[in-house]
Amino acid sequence: MSAALNRPMITGSVMLATIIQALDTTIANVALPHMQGSLSASQDQITWVLTSYIVAAAIATPLTGWLCDRFGQKRVFLVSVAGFTVASALCGLADTLAQIVAARLLQGLFGAALVPLSQAVMLEINPPEKRGSAMAIWGVGVMVGPILGPTLGGWLTDSYDWRWVFFINLPIGALAWYGIWRYIPKAPARRSMGFD
């Protein structure tokens, strides 16, 4: 099936990937005091839960284009969503500060490609006359994540446990992975661009 016929499913799948990445930039903020007590960390140490994610994402984002040229867009997207989802589970299962910081580093590394890839896919599946409205829809996902993050994180932490701010990514990540695997057409890797 062509990308045009599957446009709604592709849009939904890449929006889920965008939302979980954007959500995780802010969802853990309100859970930090609970993590601090649970992991026996100082206030300075617990901020590494946030910092490690941001630093890893900032370092890995510029590699997205090269990785797509080397391995193909769909494969990089699938690995990124799967890695982000697994890293989210590791964050929720962490028992020490070192474990959660390492898991957040992994989450940032895998999550770095989600926003640029979802934007690229949205541009590719929409004809030029519909790209403006498609990018507006995509922009809603980018904005909803950080806005919803603190509210959702606070509710999950108060109602359940701080670990659920990470476990919430598991069903969303699984749905995004399935949609990307099922509906995005496979394009061959170009392997033409050297690493710069």
PDB file of N, CA and C in Angstrom, residues 9-114:
ATOM      1  N   MET A   9      -2.676   6.663   9.348  1.00  0.00           N
ATOM      2  CA  MET A   9      -2.010   5.722  10.259  1.00  0.00           C
ATOM      3  C   MET A   9      -0.547   6.113  10.490  1.00  0.00           C
ATOM      4  N   ILE A  10       0.119   6.540   9.432  1.00  0.00           N
ATOM      5  CA  ILE A  10       1.504   6.987   9.568  1.00  0.00           C
ATOM      6  C   ILE A  10       1.556   8.227  10.446  1.00  0.00           C
ATOM      7  N   THR A  11       0.641   9.163  10.212  1.00  0.00           N
ATOM      8  CA  THR A  11       0.603  10.392  11.010  1.00  0.00           C
ATOM      9  C   THR A  11       0.394  10.065  12.479  1.00  0.00           C
ATOM     10  N   GLY A  12      -0.550   9.193  12.764  1.00  0.00           N
ATOM     11  CA  GLY A  12      -0.794   8.801  14.156  1.00  0.00           C
ATOM     12  C   GLY A  12       0.413   8.144  14.794  1.00  0.00           C
ATOM     13  N   SER A  13       1.090   7.280  14.053  1.00  0.00           N
ATOM     14  CA  SER A  13       2.251   6.570  14.589  1.00  0.00           C
ATOM     15  C   SER A  13       3.411   7.512  14.883  1.00  0.00           C
ATOM     16  N   VAL A  14       3.699   8.400  13.933  1.00  0.00           N
ATOM     17  CA  VAL A  14       4.826   9.310  14.164  1.00  0.00           C
ATOM     18  C   VAL A  14       4.477  10.348  15.231  1.00  0.00           C
ATOM     19  N   MET A  15       3.181  10.683  15.355  1.00  0.00           N
ATOM     20  CA  MET A  15       2.767  11.601  16.421  1.00  0.00           C
ATOM     21  C   MET A  15       2.968  10.956  17.791  1.00  0.00           C
ATOM     22  N   LEU A  16       2.685   9.679  17.917  1.00  0.00           N
ATOM     23  CA  LEU A  16       2.926   8.987  19.184  1.00  0.00           C
ATOM     24  C   LEU A  16       4.412   9.012  19.537  1.00  0.00           C
ATOM     25  N   ALA A  17       5.264   8.767  18.541  1.00  0.00           N
ATOM     26  CA  ALA A  17       6.713   8.815  18.785  1.00  0.00           C
ATOM     27  C   ALA A  17       7.145  10.212  19.199  1.00  0.00           C
ATOM     28  N   THR A  18       6.591  11.225  18.567  1.00  0.00           N
ATOM     29  CA  THR A  18       6.916  12.609  18.919  1.00  0.00           C
ATOM     30  C   THR A  18       6.462  12.935  20.326  1.00  0.00           C
ATOM     31  N   ILE A  19       5.262  12.511  20.664  1.00  0.00           N
ATOM     32  CA  ILE A  19       4.704  12.843  21.980  1.00  0.00           C
ATOM     33  C   ILE A  19       5.503  12.196  23.099  1.00  0.00           C
ATOM     34  N   ILE A  20       5.888  10.913  22.961  1.00  0.00           N
ATOM     35  CA  ILE A  20       6.633  10.297  24.069  1.00  0.00           C
ATOM     36  C   ILE A  20       7.993  10.948  24.253  1.00  0.00           C
ATOM     37  N   GLN A  21       8.628  11.352  23.154  1.00  0.00           N
ATOM     38  CA  GLN A  21       9.919  12.020  23.301  1.00  0.00           C
ATOM     39  C   GLN A  21       9.744  13.387  23.942  1.00  0.00           C
ATOM     40  N   ALA A  22       8.769  14.150  23.475  1.00  0.00           N
ATOM     41  CA  ALA A  22       8.545  15.483  24.031  1.00  0.00           C
ATOM     42  C   ALA A  22       8.051  15.413  25.468  1.00  0.00           C
ATOM     43  N   LEU A  23       7.241  14.416  25.769  1.00  0.00           N
ATOM     44  CA  LEU A  23       6.722  14.219  27.117  1.00  0.00           C
ATOM     45  C   LEU A  23       7.855  13.994  28.112  1.00  0.00           C
ATOM     46  N   ASP A  24       8.842  13.212  27.703  1.00  0.00           N
ATOM     47  CA  ASP A  24       9.918  12.861  28.628  1.00  0.00           C
ATOM     48  C   ASP A  24      10.892  13.999  28.899  1.00  0.00           C
ATOM     49  N   THR A  25      10.784  15.096  28.192  1.00  0.00           N
ATOM     50  CA  THR A  25      11.627  16.246  28.531  1.00  0.00           C
ATOM     51  C   THR A  25      11.144  16.917  29.807  1.00  0.00           C
ATOM     52  N   THR A  26       9.854  16.736  30.179  1.00  0.00           N
ATOM     53  CA  THR A  26       9.321  17.416  31.367  1.00  0.00           C
ATOM     54  C   THR A  26       8.629  16.508  32.374  1.00  0.00           C
ATOM     55  N   ILE A  27       8.260  15.291  32.007  1.00  0.00           N
ATOM     56  CA  ILE A  27       7.432  14.468  32.894  1.00  0.00           C
ATOM     57  C   ILE A  27       8.147  14.094  34.198  1.00  0.00           C
ATOM     58  N   ALA A  28       9.457  13.934  34.152  1.00  0.00           N
ATOM     59  CA  ALA A  28      10.181  13.504  35.354  1.00  0.00           C
ATOM     60  C   ALA A  28      10.434  14.643  36.341  1.00  0.00           C
ATOM     61  N   ASN A  29      10.253  15.880  35.910  1.00  0.00           N
ATOM     62  CA  ASN A  29      10.566  17.025  36.772  1.00  0.00           C
ATOM     63  C   ASN A  29       9.842  16.967  38.106  1.00  0.00           C
ATOM     64  N   VAL A  30       8.537  16.725  38.068  1.00  0.00           N
ATOM     65  CA  VAL A  30       7.747  16.741  39.298  1.00  0.00           C
ATOM     66  C   VAL A  30       7.976  15.498  40.151  1.00  0.00           C
ATOM     67  N   ALA A  31       8.528  14.448  39.576  1.00  0.00           N
ATOM     68  CA  ALA A  31       8.781  13.216  40.324  1.00  0.00           C
ATOM     69  C   ALA A  31      10.140  13.210  41.009  1.00  0.00           C
ATOM     70  N   LEU A  32      10.970  14.219  40.742  1.00  0.00           N
ATOM     71  CA  LEU A  32      12.329  14.233  41.308  1.00  0.00           C
ATOM     72  C   LEU A  32      12.370  14.094  42.828  1.00  0.00           C
ATOM     73  N   PRO A  33      11.545  14.808  43.595  1.00  0.00           N
ATOM     74  CA  PRO A  33      11.621  14.628  45.058  1.00  0.00           C
ATOM     75  C   PRO A  33      11.316  13.193  45.495  1.00  0.00           C
ATOM     76  N   HIS A  34      10.379  12.537  44.823  1.00  0.00           N
ATOM     77  CA  HIS A  34      10.061  11.149  45.157  1.00  0.00           C
ATOM     78  C   HIS A  34      11.210  10.224  44.771  1.00  0.00           C
ATOM     79  N   MET A  35      11.820  10.478  43.610  1.00  0.00           N
ATOM     80  CA  MET A  35      12.984   9.689  43.193  1.00  0.00           C
ATOM     81  C   MET A  35      14.134   9.882  44.164  1.00  0.00           C
ATOM     82  N   GLN A  36      14.327  11.117  44.595  1.00  0.00           N
ATOM     83  CA  GLN A  36      15.419  11.445  45.498  1.00  0.00           C
ATOM     84  C   GLN A  36      15.333  10.606  46.768  1.00  0.00           C
ATOM     85  N   GLY A  37      14.149  10.526  47.363  1.00  0.00           N
ATOM     86  CA  GLY A  37      13.978   9.722  48.572  1.00  0.00           C
ATOM     87  C   GLY A  37      14.129   8.239  48.306  1.00  0.00           C
ATOM     88  N   SER A  38      13.553   7.777  47.208  1.00  0.00           N
ATOM     89  CA  SER A  38      13.589   6.358  46.881  1.00  0.00           C
ATOM     90  C   SER A  38      14.993   5.868  46.541  1.00  0.00           C
ATOM     91  N   LEU A  39      15.769   6.733  45.883  1.00  0.00           N
ATOM     92  CA  LEU A  39      17.108   6.339  45.431  1.00  0.00           C
ATOM     93  C   LEU A  39      18.216   6.824  46.359  1.00  0.00           C
ATOM     94  N   SER A  40      17.835   7.438  47.480  1.00  0.00           N
ATOM     95  CA  SER A  40      18.799   7.959  48.471  1.00  0.00           C
ATOM     96  C   SER A  40      19.838   8.862  47.820  1.00  0.00           C
ATOM     97  N   ALA A  41      19.362   9.854  47.088  1.00  0.00           N
ATOM     98  CA  ALA A  41      20.248  10.776  46.381  1.00  0.00           C
ATOM     99  C   ALA A  41      20.094  12.175  46.957  1.00  0.00           C
ATOM    100  N   SER A  42      21.138  12.962  46.807  1.00  0.00           N
ATOM    101  CA  SER A  42      21.055  14.359  47.227  1.00  0.00           C
ATOM    102  C   SER A  42      20.320  15.161  46.158  1.00  0.00           C
ATOM    103  N   GLN A  43      19.985  16.406  46.503  1.00  0.00           N
ATOM    104  CA  GLN A  43      19.277  17.246  45.533  1.00  0.00           C
ATOM    105  C   GLN A  43      20.137  17.517  44.302  1.00  0.00           C
ATOM    106  N   ASP A  44      21.433  17.706  44.501  1.00  0.00           N
ATOM    107  CA  ASP A  44      22.329  17.917  43.360  1.00  0.00           C
ATOM    108  C   ASP A  44      22.464  16.662  42.503  1.00  0.00           C
ATOM    109  N   GLN A  45      22.507  15.525  43.148  1.00  0.00           N
ATOM    110  CA  GLN A  45      22.673  14.274  42.399  1.00  0.00           C
ATOM    111  C   GLN A  45      21.438  13.925  41.573  1.00  0.00           C
ATOM    112  N   ILE A  46      20.250  14.145  42.127  1.00  0.00           N
ATOM    113  CA  ILE A  46      19.030  13.720  41.438  1.00  0.00           C
ATOM    114  C   ILE A  46      18.781  14.526  40.165  1.00  0.00           C
ATOM    115  N   THR A  47      19.334  15.723  40.074  1.00  0.00           N
ATOM    116  CA  THR A  47      19.142  16.507  38.847  1.00  0.00           C
ATOM    117  C   THR A  47      19.811  15.860  37.639  1.00  0.00           C
ATOM    118  N   TRP A  48      20.716  14.915  37.871  1.00  0.00           N
ATOM    119  CA  TRP A  48      21.334  14.192  36.762  1.00  0.00           C
ATOM    120  C   TRP A  48      20.317  13.351  35.992  1.00  0.00           C
ATOM    121  N   VAL A  49      19.179  13.038  36.635  1.00  0.00           N
ATOM    122  CA  VAL A  49      18.114  12.319  35.940  1.00  0.00           C
ATOM    123  C   VAL A  49      17.617  13.157  34.758  1.00  0.00           C
ATOM    124  N   LEU A  50      17.532  14.467  34.953  1.00  0.00           N
ATOM    125  CA  LEU A  50      17.099  15.361  33.877  1.00  0.00           C
ATOM    126  C   LEU A  50      18.253  15.710  32.942  1.00  0.00           C
ATOM    127  N   THR A  51      19.382  16.037  33.525  1.00  0.00           N
ATOM    128  CA  THR A  51      20.535  16.500  32.744  1.00  0.00           C
ATOM    129  C   THR A  51      21.045  15.423  31.794  1.00  0.00           C
ATOM    130  N   SER A  52      21.113  14.185  32.254  1.00  0.00           N
ATOM    131  CA  SER A  52      21.648  13.106  31.414  1.00  0.00           C
ATOM    132  C   SER A  52      20.800  12.918  30.160  1.00  0.00           C
ATOM    133  N   TYR A  53      19.500  13.018  30.304  1.00  0.00           N
ATOM    134  CA  TYR A  53      18.599  12.869  29.156  1.00  0.00           C
ATOM    135  C   TYR A  53      18.815  13.988  28.142  1.00  0.00           C
ATOM    136  N   ILE A  54      18.861  15.213  28.631  1.00  0.00           N
ATOM    137  CA  ILE A  54      19.007  16.377  27.745  1.00  0.00           C
ATOM    138  C   ILE A  54      20.354  16.355  27.031  1.00  0.00           C
ATOM    139  N   VAL A  55      21.420  16.043  27.755  1.00  0.00           N
ATOM    140  CA  VAL A  55      22.764  16.016  27.159  1.00  0.00           C
ATOM    141  C   VAL A  55      22.865  14.920  26.102  1.00  0.00           C
ATOM    142  N   ALA A  56      22.347  13.728  26.420  1.00  0.00           N
ATOM    143  CA  ALA A  56      22.422  12.620  25.463  1.00  0.00           C
ATOM    144  C   ALA A  56      21.628  12.943  24.198  1.00  0.00           C
ATOM    145  N   ALA A  57      20.457  13.536  24.360  1.00  0.00           N
ATOM    146  CA  ALA A  57      19.642  13.887  23.190  1.00  0.00           C
ATOM    147  C   ALA A  57      20.325  14.962  22.350  1.00  0.00           C
ATOM    148  N   ALA A  58      20.942  15.934  23.004  1.00  0.00           N
ATOM    149  CA  ALA A  58      21.622  17.004  22.268  1.00  0.00           C
ATOM    150  C   ALA A  58      22.819  16.462  21.481  1.00  0.00           C
ATOM    151  N   ILE A  59      23.521  15.502  22.036  1.00  0.00           N
ATOM    152  CA  ILE A  59      24.684  14.926  21.362  1.00  0.00           C
ATOM    153  C   ILE A  59      24.257  14.045  20.189  1.00  0.00           C
ATOM    154  N   ALA A  60      23.184  13.269  20.366  1.00  0.00           N
ATOM    155  CA  ALA A  60      22.791  12.286  19.352  1.00  0.00           C
ATOM    156  C   ALA A  60      21.946  12.857  18.219  1.00  0.00           C
ATOM    157  N   THR A  61      21.268  13.965  18.424  1.00  0.00           N
ATOM    158  CA  THR A  61      20.374  14.498  17.385  1.00  0.00           C
ATOM    159  C   THR A  61      21.082  14.763  16.059  1.00  0.00           C
ATOM    160  N   PRO A  62      22.272  15.372  16.044  1.00  0.00           N
ATOM    161  CA  PRO A  62      22.922  15.629  14.748  1.00  0.00           C
ATOM    162  C   PRO A  62      23.303  14.371  13.967  1.00  0.00           C
ATOM    163  N   LEU A  63      23.324  13.228  14.609  1.00  0.00           N
ATOM    164  CA  LEU A  63      23.682  11.979  13.924  1.00  0.00           C
ATOM    165  C   LEU A  63      22.519  11.382  13.123  1.00  0.00           C
ATOM    166  N   THR A  64      21.312  11.903  13.315  1.00  0.00           N
ATOM    167  CA  THR A  64      20.120  11.304  12.716  1.00  0.00           C
ATOM    168  C   THR A  64      20.221  11.199  11.193  1.00  0.00           C
ATOM    169  N   GLY A  65      20.608  12.260  10.519  1.00  0.00           N
ATOM    170  CA  GLY A  65      20.701  12.243   9.061  1.00  0.00           C
ATOM    171  C   GLY A  65      21.705  11.224   8.556  1.00  0.00           C
ATOM    172  N   TRP A  66      22.861  11.182   9.188  1.00  0.00           N
ATOM    173  CA  TRP A  66      23.888  10.230   8.787  1.00  0.00           C
ATOM    174  C   TRP A  66      23.420   8.794   8.999  1.00  0.00           C
ATOM    175  N   LEU A  67      22.779   8.534  10.152  1.00  0.00           N
ATOM    176  CA  LEU A  67      22.281   7.187  10.427  1.00  0.00           C
ATOM    177  C   LEU A  67      21.231   6.758   9.406  1.00  0.00           C
ATOM    178  N   CYS A  68      20.348   7.680   9.031  1.00  0.00           N
ATOM    179  CA  CYS A  68      19.311   7.364   8.028  1.00  0.00           C
ATOM    180  C   CYS A  68      19.930   7.079   6.667  1.00  0.00           C
ATOM    181  N   ASP A  69      20.943   7.852   6.279  1.00  0.00           N
ATOM    182  CA  ASP A  69      21.622   7.588   5.010  1.00  0.00           C
ATOM    183  C   ASP A  69      22.328   6.238   5.042  1.00  0.00           C
ATOM    184  N   ARG A  70      22.854   5.893   6.174  1.00  0.00           N
ATOM    185  CA  ARG A  70      23.641   4.665   6.294  1.00  0.00           C
ATOM    186  C   ARG A  70      22.756   3.415   6.411  1.00  0.00           C
ATOM    187  N   PHE A  71      21.686   3.508   7.226  1.00  0.00           N
ATOM    188  CA  PHE A  71      20.896   2.313   7.536  1.00  0.00           C
ATOM    189  C   PHE A  71      19.451   2.363   7.047  1.00  0.00           C
ATOM    190  N   GLY A  72      18.987   3.506   6.578  1.00  0.00           N
ATOM    191  CA  GLY A  72      17.606   3.634   6.125  1.00  0.00           C
ATOM    192  C   GLY A  72      16.727   4.259   7.198  1.00  0.00           C
ATOM    193  N   GLN A  73      15.826   5.107   6.740  1.00  0.00           N
ATOM    194  CA  GLN A  73      14.994   5.880   7.653  1.00  0.00           C
ATOM    195  C   GLN A  73      14.092   4.999   8.526  1.00  0.00           C
ATOM    196  N   LYS A  74      13.437   4.035   7.907  1.00  0.00           N
ATOM    197  CA  LYS A  74      12.506   3.186   8.655  1.00  0.00           C
ATOM    198  C   LYS A  74      13.234   2.375   9.716  1.00  0.00           C
ATOM    199  N   ARG A  75      14.380   1.816   9.379  1.00  0.00           N
ATOM    200  CA  ARG A  75      15.138   1.016  10.338  1.00  0.00           C
ATOM    201  C   ARG A  75      15.604   1.870  11.519  1.00  0.00           C
ATOM    202  N   VAL A  76      16.100   3.067  11.234  1.00  0.00           N
ATOM    203  CA  VAL A  76      16.548   3.960  12.312  1.00  0.00           C
ATOM    204  C   VAL A  76      15.364   4.353  13.190  1.00  0.00           C
ATOM    205  N   PHE A  77      14.227   4.618  12.577  1.00  0.00           N
ATOM    206  CA  PHE A  77      13.025   4.987  13.322  1.00  0.00           C
ATOM    207  C   PHE A  77      12.595   3.841  14.247  1.00  0.00           C
ATOM    208  N   LEU A  78      12.555   2.617  13.721  1.00  0.00           N
ATOM    209  CA  LEU A  78      12.151   1.460  14.516  1.00  0.00           C
ATOM    210  C   LEU A  78      13.110   1.203  15.677  1.00  0.00           C
ATOM    211  N   VAL A  79      14.407   1.280  15.408  1.00  0.00           N
ATOM    212  CA  VAL A  79      15.398   1.072  16.469  1.00  0.00           C
ATOM    213  C   VAL A  79      15.291   2.170  17.518  1.00  0.00           C
ATOM    214  N   SER A  80      15.054   3.400  17.078  1.00  0.00           N
ATOM    215  CA  SER A  80      14.929   4.522  18.009  1.00  0.00           C
ATOM    216  C   SER A  80      13.724   4.356  18.929  1.00  0.00           C
ATOM    217  N   VAL A  81      12.577   4.006  18.363  1.00  0.00           N
ATOM    218  CA  VAL A  81      11.375   3.818  19.180  1.00  0.00           C
ATOM    219  C   VAL A  81      11.553   2.633  20.136  1.00  0.00           C
ATOM    220  N   ALA A  82      12.084   1.525  19.631  1.00  0.00           N
ATOM    221  CA  ALA A  82      12.297   0.348  20.476  1.00  0.00           C
ATOM    222  C   ALA A  82      13.291   0.647  21.591  1.00  0.00           C
ATOM    223  N   GLY A  83      14.402   1.287  21.238  1.00  0.00           N
ATOM    224  CA  GLY A  83      15.409   1.625  22.243  1.00  0.00           C
ATOM    225  C   GLY A  83      14.874   2.581  23.291  1.00  0.00           C
ATOM    226  N   PHE A  84      14.114   3.580  22.855  1.00  0.00           N
ATOM    227  CA  PHE A  84      13.520   4.537  23.785  1.00  0.00           C
ATOM    228  C   PHE A  84      12.554   3.836  24.740  1.00  0.00           C
ATOM    229  N   THR A  85      11.753   2.916  24.209  1.00  0.00           N
ATOM    230  CA  THR A  85      10.774   2.205  25.021  1.00  0.00           C
ATOM    231  C   THR A  85      11.454   1.287  26.035  1.00  0.00           C
ATOM    232  N   VAL A  86      12.475   0.560  25.597  1.00  0.00           N
ATOM    233  CA  VAL A  86      13.221  -0.310  26.510  1.00  0.00           C
ATOM    234  C   VAL A  86      13.930   0.522  27.578  1.00  0.00           C
ATOM    235  N   ALA A  87      14.537   1.641  27.171  1.00  0.00           N
ATOM    236  CA  ALA A  87      15.213   2.516  28.131  1.00  0.00           C
ATOM    237  C   ALA A  87      14.215   3.080  29.141  1.00  0.00           C
ATOM    238  N   SER A  88      12.982   3.352  28.705  1.00  0.00           N
ATOM    239  CA  SER A  88      11.938   3.818  29.624  1.00  0.00           C
ATOM    240  C   SER A  88      11.644   2.759  30.676  1.00  0.00           C
ATOM    241  N   ALA A  89      11.564   1.499  30.244  1.00  0.00           N
ATOM    242  CA  ALA A  89      11.344   0.402  31.191  1.00  0.00           C
ATOM    243  C   ALA A  89      12.506   0.305  32.178  1.00  0.00           C
ATOM    244  N   LEU A  90      13.731   0.466  31.688  1.00  0.00           N
ATOM    245  CA  LEU A  90      14.897   0.423  32.567  1.00  0.00           C
ATOM    246  C   LEU A  90      14.878   1.562  33.576  1.00  0.00           C
ATOM    247  N   CYS A  91      14.416   2.731  33.152  1.00  0.00           N
ATOM    248  CA  CYS A  91      14.284   3.860  34.084  1.00  0.00           C
ATOM    249  C   CYS A  91      13.317   3.512  35.206  1.00  0.00           C
ATOM    250  N   GLY A  92      12.192   2.932  34.836  1.00  0.00           N
ATOM    251  CA  GLY A  92      11.195   2.574  35.840  1.00  0.00           C
ATOM    252  C   GLY A  92      11.640   1.466  36.772  1.00  0.00           C
ATOM    253  N   LEU A  93      12.534   0.614  36.303  1.00  0.00           N
ATOM    254  CA  LEU A  93      13.025  -0.503  37.118  1.00  0.00           C
ATOM    255  C   LEU A  93      14.272  -0.159  37.929  1.00  0.00           C
ATOM    256  N   ALA A  94      14.832   1.019  37.730  1.00  0.00           N
ATOM    257  CA  ALA A  94      16.098   1.393  38.377  1.00  0.00           C
ATOM    258  C   ALA A  94      15.971   1.406  39.901  1.00  0.00           C
ATOM    259  N   ASP A  95      17.009   0.880  40.567  1.00  0.00           N
ATOM    260  CA  ASP A  95      17.045   0.857  42.032  1.00  0.00           C
ATOM    261  C   ASP A  95      18.110   1.781  42.606  1.00  0.00           C
ATOM    262  N   THR A  96      18.990   2.286  41.736  1.00  0.00           N
ATOM    263  CA  THR A  96      20.038   3.191  42.214  1.00  0.00           C
ATOM    264  C   THR A  96      20.099   4.415  41.303  1.00  0.00           C
ATOM    265  N   LEU A  97      20.733   5.445  41.798  1.00  0.00           N
ATOM    266  CA  LEU A  97      20.895   6.659  41.005  1.00  0.00           C
ATOM    267  C   LEU A  97      21.696   6.374  39.737  1.00  0.00           C
ATOM    268  N   ALA A  98      22.754   5.584  39.864  1.00  0.00           N
ATOM    269  CA  ALA A  98      23.588   5.266  38.695  1.00  0.00           C
ATOM    270  C   ALA A  98      22.774   4.547  37.623  1.00  0.00           C
ATOM    271  N   GLN A  99      21.907   3.638  38.036  1.00  0.00           N
ATOM    272  CA  GLN A  99      21.092   2.902  37.068  1.00  0.00           C
ATOM    273  C   GLN A  99      20.125   3.825  36.334  1.00  0.00           C
ATOM    274  N   ILE A 100      19.467   4.718  37.053  1.00  0.00           N
ATOM    275  CA  ILE A 100      18.487   5.582  36.384  1.00  0.00           C
ATOM    276  C   ILE A 100      19.182   6.613  35.500  1.00  0.00           C
ATOM    277  N   VAL A 101      20.354   7.095  35.908  1.00  0.00           N
ATOM    278  CA  VAL A 101      21.084   8.049  35.066  1.00  0.00           C
ATOM    279  C   VAL A 101      21.550   7.352  33.788  1.00  0.00           C
ATOM    280  N   ALA A 102      22.046   6.115  33.911  1.00  0.00           N
ATOM    281  CA  ALA A 102      22.471   5.361  32.723  1.00  0.00           C
ATOM    282  C   ALA A 102      21.279   5.087  31.802  1.00  0.00           C
ATOM    283  N   ALA A 103      20.137   4.731  32.386  1.00  0.00           N
ATOM    284  CA  ALA A 103      18.945   4.466  31.580  1.00  0.00           C
ATOM    285  C   ALA A 103      18.442   5.746  30.905  1.00  0.00           C
ATOM    286  N   ARG A 104      18.531   6.878  31.600  1.00  0.00           N
ATOM    287  CA  ARG A 104      18.115   8.148  31.003  1.00  0.00           C
ATOM    288  C   ARG A 104      19.074   8.555  29.880  1.00  0.00           C
ATOM    289  N   LEU A 105      20.366   8.245  30.028  1.00  0.00           N
ATOM    290  CA  LEU A 105      21.306   8.489  28.926  1.00  0.00           C
ATOM    291  C   LEU A 105      20.881   7.702  27.693  1.00  0.00           C
ATOM    292  N   LEU A 106      20.564   6.424  27.885  1.00  0.00           N
ATOM    293  CA  LEU A 106      20.094   5.590  26.772  1.00  0.00           C
ATOM    294  C   LEU A 106      18.798   6.142  26.183  1.00  0.00           C
ATOM    295  N   GLN A 107      17.898   6.561  27.043  1.00  0.00           N
ATOM    296  CA  GLN A 107      16.635   7.115  26.592  1.00  0.00           C
ATOM    297  C   GLN A 107      16.868   8.360  25.736  1.00  0.00           C
ATOM    298  N   GLY A 108      17.778   9.209  26.160  1.00  0.00           N
ATOM    299  CA  GLY A 108      18.108  10.406  25.389  1.00  0.00           C
ATOM    300  C   GLY A 108      18.759  10.080  24.056  1.00  0.00           C
ATOM    301  N   LEU A 109      19.659   9.092  24.055  1.00  0.00           N
ATOM    302  CA  LEU A 109      20.338   8.696  22.813  1.00  0.00           C
ATOM    303  C   LEU A 109      19.341   8.154  21.789  1.00  0.00           C
ATOM    304  N   PHE A 110      18.454   7.281  22.229  1.00  0.00           N
ATOM    305  CA  PHE A 110      17.468   6.708  21.303  1.00  0.00           C
ATOM    306  C   PHE A 110      16.374   7.714  20.956  1.00  0.00           C
ATOM    307  N   GLY A 111      16.000   8.548  21.904  1.00  0.00           N
ATOM    308  CA  GLY A 111      14.931   9.510  21.670  1.00  0.00           C
ATOM    309  C   GLY A 111      15.325  10.676  20.789  1.00  0.00           C
ATOM    310  N   ALA A 112      16.619  10.902  20.640  1.00  0.00           N
ATOM    311  CA  ALA A 112      17.105  12.056  19.879  1.00  0.00           C
ATOM    312  C   ALA A 112      16.609  12.061  18.443  1.00  0.00           C
ATOM    313  N   ALA A 113      16.457  10.897  17.840  1.00  0.00           N
ATOM    314  CA  ALA A 113      16.065  10.817  16.432  1.00  0.00           C
ATOM    315  C   ALA A 113      14.556  10.897  16.227  1.00  0.00           C
ATOM    316  N   LEU A 114      13.769  10.762  17.276  1.00  0.00           N
ATOM    317  CA  LEU A 114      12.318  10.647  17.095  1.00  0.00           C
ATOM    318  C   LEU A 114      11.681  11.897  16.507  1.00  0.00           C
TER     319      LEU A 114
END
